[in-house]
Amino acid sequence: MSLLSHLSPLRDAYHRLTQAGGDPFDVNFDAILSPTEGVLNGSRMLLLGTNNYLGLTFDPACVASAAQALQMQGTGTTGSRIANGTYGGHRALEEQLARFYGRRSAMVFTTGYQANLGMLSSLVGPGDHIVIDADSHASIYDGVKLSRATVTRFRHNDPKDLSCRLGRLPAGGNTLIVVEGVYSMLGDSAPLAEIAAIKREFGAYLLVDEAHSMGVLGKNGRGLAEAAGVEAEVDFIVGTFSKSLGAIGGFCVSDQQDFELLRLVSRPYMFTASLPPSIIASVSAALDRLQQEPALRRRLSDNARRLHTALVAAGFVISPKPSPIISIQLASPELAIAFWNRLIDAGIYINLALPPATPRGIALLRSSVSAAHSEEQLDRVVDAMVAIAGELGVITPRRRAVSG
Amino acid sequence: MAYEANHVAVRIKGLVAERVPRIDAVAGDARIRDLGLDSVAVMDLVMAVEDQYEVIVPLERLAEIETVDDLIRVVCGLIQGRVVS
């Protein structure tokens, strides 16, 4: 028996997955040409699975800022901020984030995943309680394990269930509720106003992960807390630089007293090399762009609505509300895999998401719309999806009404 | 208490059976993973059991639940703890 023999069921499932053609979990692009186009196996590909919501990855100001930092400060920091020191850019970006959110403090992490690990592992501890949405991202599930607090899940986006479970918690200790601004698989949002009211009623703390909602929701792009008008009730906002800000990294902002002390206890912060100056510079420039150009957000919203409306009209099973994450639900993983391969053949790259990474065991074709997509590109996606769905029997092609 | 434990066992086995296609009776020593429930389905099962008995099975205790009997034992313990407190 080999060391990895426990993975043999996975090996068999993976083998079956790749029998239908390409490998959805090992896509190797030859080149990335723009926020919306790449080259895969020699063919031009329209990118619709990037989380590049504002399309800033090739933004000239962000690229120039990163290039200048690279030239002036080198390729990396080669260590953590605790052990090897903070660069000017790290602090400046933290101040910029705190200003953007109107908070007293901000802390930058090396990835979004680590931001959740870093915060959840250090905000609460043994004797405390964390209550998380059942559909939380893996980084939340992993982070709460590190906390050693008692972890309870409530049914996805169900404030009544949250309230029920809070009521069952034993007395003593602090309680932290964790939800997401936009859930990454189906693109739905937490009912944050109701959750904030429950938080108040139970005297709990509230952390919102705005990874997919920063730069997407809210008048100023501050996310769901802003859109729902409950920023004052949200004690901690966690976010990422790898989506609307087009780079990599994560952060948390808060008004909590003694927030700065977390730098001395948060192991995912302390024991990782800090972000290189070039990334810090491009993120800072991207945050400027996010604030200075609300038109990007409007274009993103228009694009999301355009794709959503067309797919609903075509008869696909998708989320009821438009959001930049638009996921088509399919009857089986096999069908989803076949559909995904046909889309690649048609020059369209989207994400395939299968159970157990998806809620309720559903198979998903997940698109993420960008402000950088043109209407022509989105219309091409709809045409291809409708044609493939017709061929695979996913939807019944609608007949055009013939007049006269 | 013995009667209640029996009752809990029957009900929990019923909740497991509802989630496993083509099964007549759920054995107490059956490993939950072997019943074809993936990690998400196991979580859903635990939430249903929690609601049935108005208890909370903390996430960190899932590691000790391998078989149906393990689940029954943990839930009985939680119910007793609630009665005691």
Coordinates of C-alpha atoms in Angstrom, one line a residue:
Chain A
M1 CA 0.0 0.0 0.0
S2 CA 1.5 3.3 -1.0
L3 CA 1.4 6.4 1.1
L4 CA -1.2 8.0 -1.1
S5 CA -3.3 5.0 -1.6
H6 CA -6.1 6.7 0.3
L7 CA -6.4 9.0 -2.7
S8 CA -7.3 6.2 -5.1
P9 CA -11.0 6.9 -5.3
L10 CA -10.0 10.5 -6.2
R11 CA -7.6 9.2 -8.9
D12 CA -10.4 7.1 -10.4
A13 CA -12.9 10.1 -10.4
Y14 CA -10.3 12.4 -11.8
H15 CA -9.5 9.9 -14.6
R16 CA -13.2 9.7 -15.5
L17 CA -13.4 13.5 -15.5
T18 CA -10.6 13.8 -18.1
Q19 CA -12.0 11.1 -20.4
A20 CA -14.4 13.6 -21.9
G21 CA -11.6 15.7 -23.4
G22 CA -9.7 18.5 -21.7
D23 CA -8.9 18.7 -18.0
P24 CA -11.0 21.4 -16.4
F25 CA -8.7 21.5 -13.4
D26 CA -5.4 21.8 -15.3
V27 CA -6.0 24.4 -18.0
N28 CA -2.7 25.6 -19.4
F29 CA -2.9 28.9 -21.2
D30 CA -0.2 29.6 -23.9
A31 CA -0.7 33.3 -23.3
I32 CA -3.0 35.8 -21.7
L33 CA -3.6 38.7 -24.1
S34 CA -6.0 40.9 -22.2
P35 CA -8.5 40.8 -19.2
T36 CA -10.9 39.0 -21.6
E37 CA -8.7 37.0 -24.0
G38 CA -6.1 34.3 -23.9
V39 CA -4.6 31.6 -26.0
L40 CA -5.2 27.9 -25.2
N41 CA -3.6 25.1 -27.2
G42 CA -3.0 27.5 -30.0
S43 CA -6.6 28.8 -30.1
R44 CA -7.9 32.2 -29.1
M45 CA -10.1 31.9 -26.0
L46 CA -12.7 34.3 -24.7
L47 CA -12.1 34.4 -20.9
L48 CA -15.3 34.3 -18.8
G49 CA -13.9 32.6 -15.7
T50 CA -11.3 35.0 -14.2
N51 CA -12.9 36.9 -11.3
N52 CA -11.4 39.9 -13.0
Y53 CA -14.5 42.0 -12.2
L54 CA -13.2 45.4 -13.1
G55 CA -10.8 44.2 -15.8
L56 CA -7.8 45.9 -14.2
T57 CA -5.1 43.3 -14.8
F58 CA -3.8 45.2 -17.8
D59 CA -4.7 48.7 -16.7
P60 CA -1.8 50.9 -17.8
A61 CA -1.6 52.8 -14.5
C62 CA -1.5 49.6 -12.4
V63 CA 1.1 48.0 -14.7
A64 CA 3.3 51.2 -14.7
S65 CA 3.1 51.5 -11.0
A66 CA 4.1 47.8 -10.5
A67 CA 6.9 48.1 -13.1
Q68 CA 8.3 51.2 -11.3
A69 CA 8.2 49.5 -7.9
L70 CA 9.9 46.4 -9.4
Q71 CA 12.7 48.5 -10.8
M72 CA 13.2 50.6 -7.7
Q73 CA 12.6 48.0 -4.9
G74 CA 13.4 44.6 -6.4
T75 CA 11.5 41.4 -6.9
G76 CA 10.5 40.4 -3.4
T77 CA 10.7 41.1 0.3
T78 CA 12.2 37.7 1.1
G79 CA 10.6 37.5 4.5
S80 CA 7.7 38.3 6.8
R81 CA 7.0 41.8 8.2
I82 CA 7.5 40.6 11.7
A83 CA 10.9 39.1 11.2
N84 CA 12.2 41.0 8.1
G85 CA 10.6 44.4 8.3
T86 CA 7.8 46.4 6.7
Y87 CA 8.3 48.3 3.4
G88 CA 6.9 51.8 3.0
G89 CA 4.3 50.4 0.5
H90 CA 2.8 48.0 2.9
R91 CA 2.0 50.6 5.5
A92 CA 0.8 53.1 2.8
L93 CA -1.6 50.5 1.3
E94 CA -2.9 49.7 4.8
E95 CA -3.6 53.4 5.4
Q96 CA -5.2 53.7 1.9
L97 CA -7.5 50.7 2.7
A98 CA -8.4 52.1 6.1
R99 CA -9.3 55.4 4.5
F100 CA -11.4 53.7 1.7
Y101 CA -13.5 51.8 4.3
G102 CA -13.5 54.6 6.8
R103 CA -11.9 52.4 9.5
R104 CA -9.3 53.0 12.0
S105 CA -7.1 50.0 11.2
A106 CA -6.1 47.7 8.3
M107 CA -3.9 44.7 8.0
V108 CA -2.6 43.3 4.7
F109 CA -2.0 39.6 4.1
T110 CA -0.1 37.8 1.4
T111 CA -3.2 36.1 0.0
G112 CA -7.0 36.3 0.5
Y113 CA -7.0 32.8 1.8
Q114 CA -4.4 33.8 4.4
A115 CA -6.5 36.9 5.3
N116 CA -9.3 34.6 6.5
L117 CA -6.9 32.2 8.2
G118 CA -5.1 35.0 9.8
M119 CA -8.2 36.8 11.2
L120 CA -10.3 33.8 12.2
S121 CA -7.4 32.1 13.9
S122 CA -6.7 35.1 16.1
L123 CA -10.0 36.9 16.7
V124 CA -11.4 34.2 18.9
G125 CA -10.1 31.2 20.8
P126 CA -11.0 28.3 23.1
G127 CA -14.2 29.1 25.0
D128 CA -15.5 31.4 22.2
H129 CA -18.0 30.6 19.4
I130 CA -17.8 31.1 15.7
V131 CA -21.0 30.7 13.7
I132 CA -20.5 30.5 9.9
D133 CA -22.7 30.1 6.9
A134 CA -22.8 26.5 5.7
D135 CA -21.7 27.5 2.2
S136 CA -18.6 29.4 3.4
H137 CA -15.4 29.4 1.3
A138 CA -12.8 26.8 2.1
S139 CA -10.6 29.6 3.6
I140 CA -13.3 30.2 6.3
Y141 CA -13.6 26.5 7.1
D142 CA -9.9 26.2 7.4
G143 CA -9.5 29.4 9.4
V144 CA -12.1 28.5 12.0
K145 CA -10.3 25.2 12.6
L146 CA -7.1 27.2 13.5
S147 CA -9.1 29.3 16.0
R148 CA -9.8 26.4 18.4
A149 CA -13.2 28.1 19.1
T150 CA -16.4 26.1 19.0
V151 CA -17.7 26.2 15.4
T152 CA -21.3 26.1 14.4
R153 CA -22.8 26.3 10.9
F154 CA -26.1 27.8 10.0
R155 CA -28.1 27.1 6.8
H156 CA -27.0 29.2 3.8
N157 CA -28.4 32.7 3.8
D158 CA -31.0 31.8 6.4
P159 CA -31.2 34.4 9.2
K160 CA -33.9 32.5 11.0
D161 CA -31.6 29.5 11.2
L162 CA -28.7 31.7 12.4
S163 CA -30.9 33.1 15.1
C164 CA -32.0 29.6 16.2
R165 CA -28.4 28.3 16.4
L166 CA -27.2 31.4 18.3
G167 CA -30.0 30.7 20.8
R168 CA -28.7 27.2 21.3
L169 CA -25.1 28.3 22.1
P170 CA -24.1 27.8 25.7
A171 CA -23.5 30.9 27.7
G172 CA -20.0 32.4 28.0
G173 CA -17.3 33.4 25.6
N174 CA -17.6 35.8 22.6
T175 CA -19.5 34.9 19.4
L176 CA -18.3 35.8 15.9
I177 CA -20.7 35.5 13.0
V178 CA -19.0 35.0 9.6
V179 CA -20.7 35.6 6.2
E180 CA -19.7 36.5 2.7
G181 CA -20.7 39.5 0.6
V182 CA -21.1 37.4 -2.5
Y183 CA -20.8 33.6 -2.4
S184 CA -18.4 32.5 -5.0
M185 CA -20.2 29.5 -6.5
L186 CA -23.8 30.9 -7.1
G187 CA -23.1 34.6 -6.9
D188 CA -25.8 35.1 -4.2
S189 CA -25.4 37.6 -1.4
A190 CA -26.0 37.3 2.4
P191 CA -29.2 39.0 3.7
L192 CA -26.9 41.3 5.6
A193 CA -29.4 43.7 7.1
E194 CA -31.2 40.9 8.8
I195 CA -28.0 39.2 9.9
A196 CA -26.7 42.5 11.3
A197 CA -29.9 42.9 13.3
I198 CA -29.5 39.4 14.7
K199 CA -25.9 40.1 15.5
R200 CA -27.0 43.1 17.6
E201 CA -29.7 41.2 19.3
F202 CA -27.3 38.5 20.5
G203 CA -24.4 40.8 21.2
A204 CA -22.2 39.0 18.8
Y205 CA -19.4 40.3 16.4
L206 CA -19.8 40.2 12.7
L207 CA -17.1 39.5 10.0
V208 CA -18.0 39.9 6.3
D209 CA -15.8 38.4 3.6
E210 CA -16.2 40.9 0.7
A211 CA -13.8 38.9 -1.6
H212 CA -16.3 38.9 -4.5
S213 CA -18.2 42.1 -3.6
M214 CA -15.4 44.6 -3.2
G215 CA -15.5 46.9 -6.2
V216 CA -18.7 45.2 -7.2
L217 CA -21.4 46.2 -4.7
G218 CA -22.1 49.5 -3.0
K219 CA -22.2 53.1 -4.2
N220 CA -18.5 53.5 -3.6
G221 CA -17.6 49.8 -4.2
R222 CA -17.1 49.0 -0.6
G223 CA -19.1 45.9 -0.9
L224 CA -22.3 44.3 0.5
A225 CA -22.0 46.1 3.9
E226 CA -22.1 49.4 2.1
A227 CA -24.9 48.3 -0.3
A228 CA -27.0 47.0 2.6
G229 CA -26.4 50.2 4.7
V230 CA -25.0 48.3 7.7
E231 CA -21.3 49.1 7.7
A232 CA -21.5 50.3 11.3
E233 CA -22.7 46.9 12.3
V234 CA -19.8 45.0 10.6
D235 CA -16.9 44.7 12.9
F236 CA -14.4 43.2 10.5
I237 CA -14.3 43.3 6.7
V238 CA -12.0 40.8 5.0
G239 CA -11.2 41.1 1.3
T240 CA -8.8 40.1 -1.4
F241 CA -6.7 41.9 -4.0
S242 CA -6.9 39.0 -6.5
K243 CA -10.3 39.8 -7.9
S244 CA -11.5 43.4 -8.6
L245 CA -8.0 44.7 -7.9
G246 CA -6.4 42.3 -10.3
A247 CA -3.3 41.1 -8.4
I248 CA -2.9 38.9 -5.3
G249 CA -3.1 39.5 -1.5
G250 CA -5.7 40.0 1.2
F251 CA -6.7 42.4 4.0
C252 CA -8.9 43.1 6.9
V253 CA -10.1 46.5 8.1
S254 CA -11.7 47.2 11.4
D255 CA -12.4 49.8 14.2
Q256 CA -11.6 47.3 17.0
Q257 CA -9.4 48.4 19.8
D258 CA -6.0 46.7 19.9
F259 CA -6.4 45.5 16.3
E260 CA -2.6 46.2 15.8
L261 CA -1.8 43.4 18.4
L262 CA -3.2 40.9 16.0
R263 CA 0.1 41.3 14.0
L264 CA 1.8 39.6 17.0
V265 CA -0.5 36.6 17.2
S266 CA -1.8 35.9 13.8
R267 CA 0.4 33.0 12.5
P268 CA -0.7 33.2 8.9
Y269 CA 0.5 36.9 9.0
M270 CA 3.6 36.3 11.0
F271 CA 5.0 33.2 9.2
T272 CA 4.6 34.1 5.6
A273 CA 6.7 36.4 3.4
S274 CA 5.0 39.7 2.8
L275 CA 3.8 40.9 -0.6
P276 CA 6.4 42.1 -3.0
P277 CA 6.6 45.9 -3.7
S278 CA 5.3 45.5 -7.3
I279 CA 2.1 43.8 -6.1
I280 CA 1.6 46.4 -3.4
A281 CA 2.1 49.1 -6.0
S282 CA -0.4 47.7 -8.5
V283 CA -3.0 47.1 -5.8
S284 CA -2.7 50.6 -4.6
A285 CA -3.1 51.9 -8.1
A286 CA -6.1 49.6 -8.7
L287 CA -7.7 50.9 -5.5
D288 CA -7.3 54.4 -6.9
R289 CA -8.9 53.3 -10.1
L290 CA -11.8 51.7 -8.3
Q291 CA -12.5 54.9 -6.5
Q292 CA -11.9 57.3 -9.4
E293 CA -13.9 55.4 -12.0
P294 CA -17.4 54.3 -10.8
A295 CA -18.1 53.8 -14.5
L296 CA -16.2 50.5 -14.3
R297 CA -18.7 49.3 -11.7
R298 CA -21.7 50.4 -13.8
R299 CA -20.2 48.6 -16.9
L300 CA -19.8 45.5 -14.8
S301 CA -23.3 45.7 -13.6
D302 CA -24.7 46.3 -17.1
N303 CA -22.6 43.3 -18.4
A304 CA -23.8 41.0 -15.7
R305 CA -27.4 42.0 -16.3
R306 CA -27.0 41.5 -20.1
L307 CA -25.6 37.9 -19.7
H308 CA -28.1 37.0 -17.0
T309 CA -31.1 38.3 -18.9
A310 CA -30.1 36.4 -22.0
L311 CA -29.4 33.1 -20.2
V312 CA -32.7 33.3 -18.3
A313 CA -34.6 34.0 -21.5
A314 CA -32.9 31.0 -23.1
G315 CA -34.2 28.8 -20.4
F316 CA -31.1 28.0 -18.3
V317 CA -31.4 27.2 -14.6
I318 CA -29.4 30.0 -13.0
S319 CA -29.6 32.2 -9.9
P320 CA -32.7 34.4 -9.8
K321 CA -30.8 37.7 -9.4
P322 CA -28.1 39.0 -11.7
S323 CA -24.6 39.2 -10.3
P324 CA -21.1 39.2 -11.9
I325 CA -21.0 35.5 -11.0
I326 CA -23.5 33.7 -13.2
S327 CA -23.6 29.9 -12.7
I328 CA -25.6 27.5 -14.9
Q329 CA -26.9 24.5 -12.9
L330 CA -26.7 21.3 -14.8
A331 CA -28.3 17.9 -14.0
S332 CA -25.1 15.9 -13.6
P333 CA -21.3 16.3 -13.4
E334 CA -21.1 14.3 -16.7
L335 CA -23.3 16.8 -18.5
A336 CA -21.4 19.8 -17.0
I337 CA -18.1 18.3 -18.2
A338 CA -19.4 17.7 -21.7
F339 CA -20.7 21.2 -21.8
W340 CA -17.5 22.7 -20.6
N341 CA -15.5 20.8 -23.2
R342 CA -17.8 22.0 -26.0
L343 CA -17.4 25.6 -24.8
I344 CA -13.6 25.2 -25.0
D345 CA -14.0 23.9 -28.5
A346 CA -16.1 27.0 -29.2
G347 CA -13.3 29.3 -27.9
I348 CA -14.9 30.1 -24.5
Y349 CA -13.3 29.5 -21.1
I350 CA -15.4 29.3 -18.0
N351 CA -15.1 27.5 -14.7
L352 CA -16.4 24.0 -14.0
A353 CA -17.4 23.4 -10.4
L354 CA -18.4 20.0 -9.1
P355 CA -19.5 18.6 -5.8
P356 CA -18.3 18.6 -3.0
A357 CA -17.0 22.1 -3.9
T358 CA -20.6 23.2 -4.8
P359 CA -23.6 23.6 -2.5
R360 CA -26.3 20.8 -2.5
G361 CA -24.2 18.6 -4.7
I362 CA -25.1 20.5 -7.9
A363 CA -22.8 20.7 -11.0
L364 CA -22.1 24.2 -12.2
L365 CA -20.7 26.0 -15.2
R366 CA -19.6 29.2 -13.5
S367 CA -19.0 32.4 -15.4
S368 CA -17.5 35.6 -13.9
V369 CA -18.4 38.7 -15.9
S370 CA -15.9 41.6 -16.2
A371 CA -16.3 45.3 -16.9
A372 CA -13.8 44.7 -19.7
H373 CA -16.1 42.4 -21.7
S374 CA -17.7 43.9 -24.7
E375 CA -21.3 43.4 -25.5
E376 CA -20.3 41.5 -28.6
Q377 CA -18.2 39.1 -26.5
L378 CA -21.1 38.4 -24.2
D379 CA -23.5 37.9 -27.0
R380 CA -21.1 35.4 -28.6
V381 CA -21.1 33.6 -25.3
V382 CA -24.9 33.4 -25.2
D383 CA -25.1 32.2 -28.8
A384 CA -22.5 29.4 -28.1
M385 CA -24.2 28.4 -24.8
V386 CA -27.6 28.2 -26.4
A387 CA -26.3 26.2 -29.3
I388 CA -24.5 23.7 -27.1
A389 CA -27.3 23.4 -24.7
G390 CA -29.7 22.6 -27.5
E391 CA -27.3 19.9 -28.8
L392 CA -26.9 18.4 -25.3
G393 CA -30.6 18.6 -24.6
V394 CA -30.1 21.0 -21.6
I395 CA -32.7 23.4 -22.9
T396 CA -35.3 23.1 -25.6
P397 CA -34.3 25.5 -28.3
R398 CA -37.1 28.1 -28.6
R399 CA -38.7 28.5 -31.9
R400 CA -38.9 32.0 -33.3
A401 CA -42.4 33.2 -33.8
V402 CA -43.1 33.4 -37.5
S403 CA -45.3 36.3 -38.5
G404 CA -47.8 36.2 -41.3
Chain B
M1 CA -32.7 7.9 29.6
A2 CA -32.2 4.4 28.0
Y3 CA -35.6 4.8 26.3
E4 CA -34.7 8.2 25.0
A5 CA -31.4 6.9 23.6
N6 CA -33.2 4.2 21.8
H7 CA -35.6 6.7 20.3
V8 CA -32.7 8.9 19.2
A9 CA -31.0 6.0 17.5
V10 CA -34.1 5.1 15.5
R11 CA -34.7 8.7 14.5
I12 CA -31.1 9.3 13.5
K13 CA -31.0 6.1 11.4
G14 CA -34.1 7.3 9.7
L15 CA -32.5 10.6 8.9
V16 CA -29.5 8.8 7.5
A17 CA -31.7 6.5 5.4
E18 CA -33.5 9.4 3.9
R19 CA -30.2 10.5 2.4
V20 CA -29.0 7.2 1.1
P21 CA -30.7 5.9 -2.0
R22 CA -31.7 2.2 -2.1
I23 CA -31.2 1.3 1.5
D24 CA -33.7 -0.5 3.7
A25 CA -32.0 -0.4 7.1
V26 CA -29.0 1.5 8.3
A27 CA -26.6 -0.5 10.5
G28 CA -25.3 1.3 13.6
D29 CA -21.7 0.3 12.8
A30 CA -22.0 1.5 9.2
R31 CA -19.3 4.1 8.4
I32 CA -21.1 7.2 7.2
R33 CA -18.6 7.9 4.4
D34 CA -19.1 4.3 3.1
L35 CA -22.8 5.0 2.7
G36 CA -22.0 7.2 -0.3
L37 CA -22.5 10.5 1.5
D38 CA -19.9 13.1 0.5
S39 CA -18.6 15.7 2.9
V40 CA -21.4 18.2 2.1
A41 CA -24.0 15.5 2.5
V42 CA -22.6 14.6 5.9
M43 CA -22.7 18.2 6.9
D44 CA -26.4 18.4 5.8
L45 CA -27.2 15.3 7.8
V46 CA -25.6 16.7 10.9
M47 CA -27.6 19.9 10.5
A48 CA -30.8 17.9 10.2
V49 CA -29.9 16.0 13.4
E50 CA -29.1 19.2 15.2
D51 CA -32.5 20.7 14.3
Q52 CA -34.3 17.5 15.3
Y53 CA -32.9 17.7 18.9
E54 CA -32.1 21.4 19.1
V55 CA -28.5 20.8 19.9
I56 CA -25.3 21.9 18.3
V57 CA -22.7 19.4 17.1
P58 CA -19.6 21.6 16.9
L59 CA -17.6 21.3 13.6
E60 CA -14.5 20.2 15.5
R61 CA -16.4 17.2 16.9
L62 CA -17.2 15.8 13.4
A63 CA -13.7 14.2 13.4
E64 CA -14.8 11.7 16.1
I65 CA -18.0 10.7 14.1
E66 CA -17.2 7.9 11.7
T67 CA -20.1 5.5 12.1
V68 CA -23.8 6.1 12.6
D69 CA -23.4 4.9 16.2
D70 CA -20.8 7.6 16.7
L71 CA -23.3 10.2 15.6
I72 CA -26.0 8.7 17.9
R73 CA -23.5 8.7 20.9
V74 CA -22.4 12.3 20.3
V75 CA -26.0 13.5 20.0
C76 CA -27.2 11.6 23.1
G77 CA -24.3 13.2 25.0
L78 CA -25.3 16.6 23.9
I79 CA -29.0 16.0 24.8
Q80 CA -28.0 14.8 28.2
G81 CA -25.6 17.8 28.7
R82 CA -28.5 20.1 27.9
V83 CA -30.8 18.3 30.3
V84 CA -28.1 18.5 33.0
S85 CA -27.4 22.2 32.5

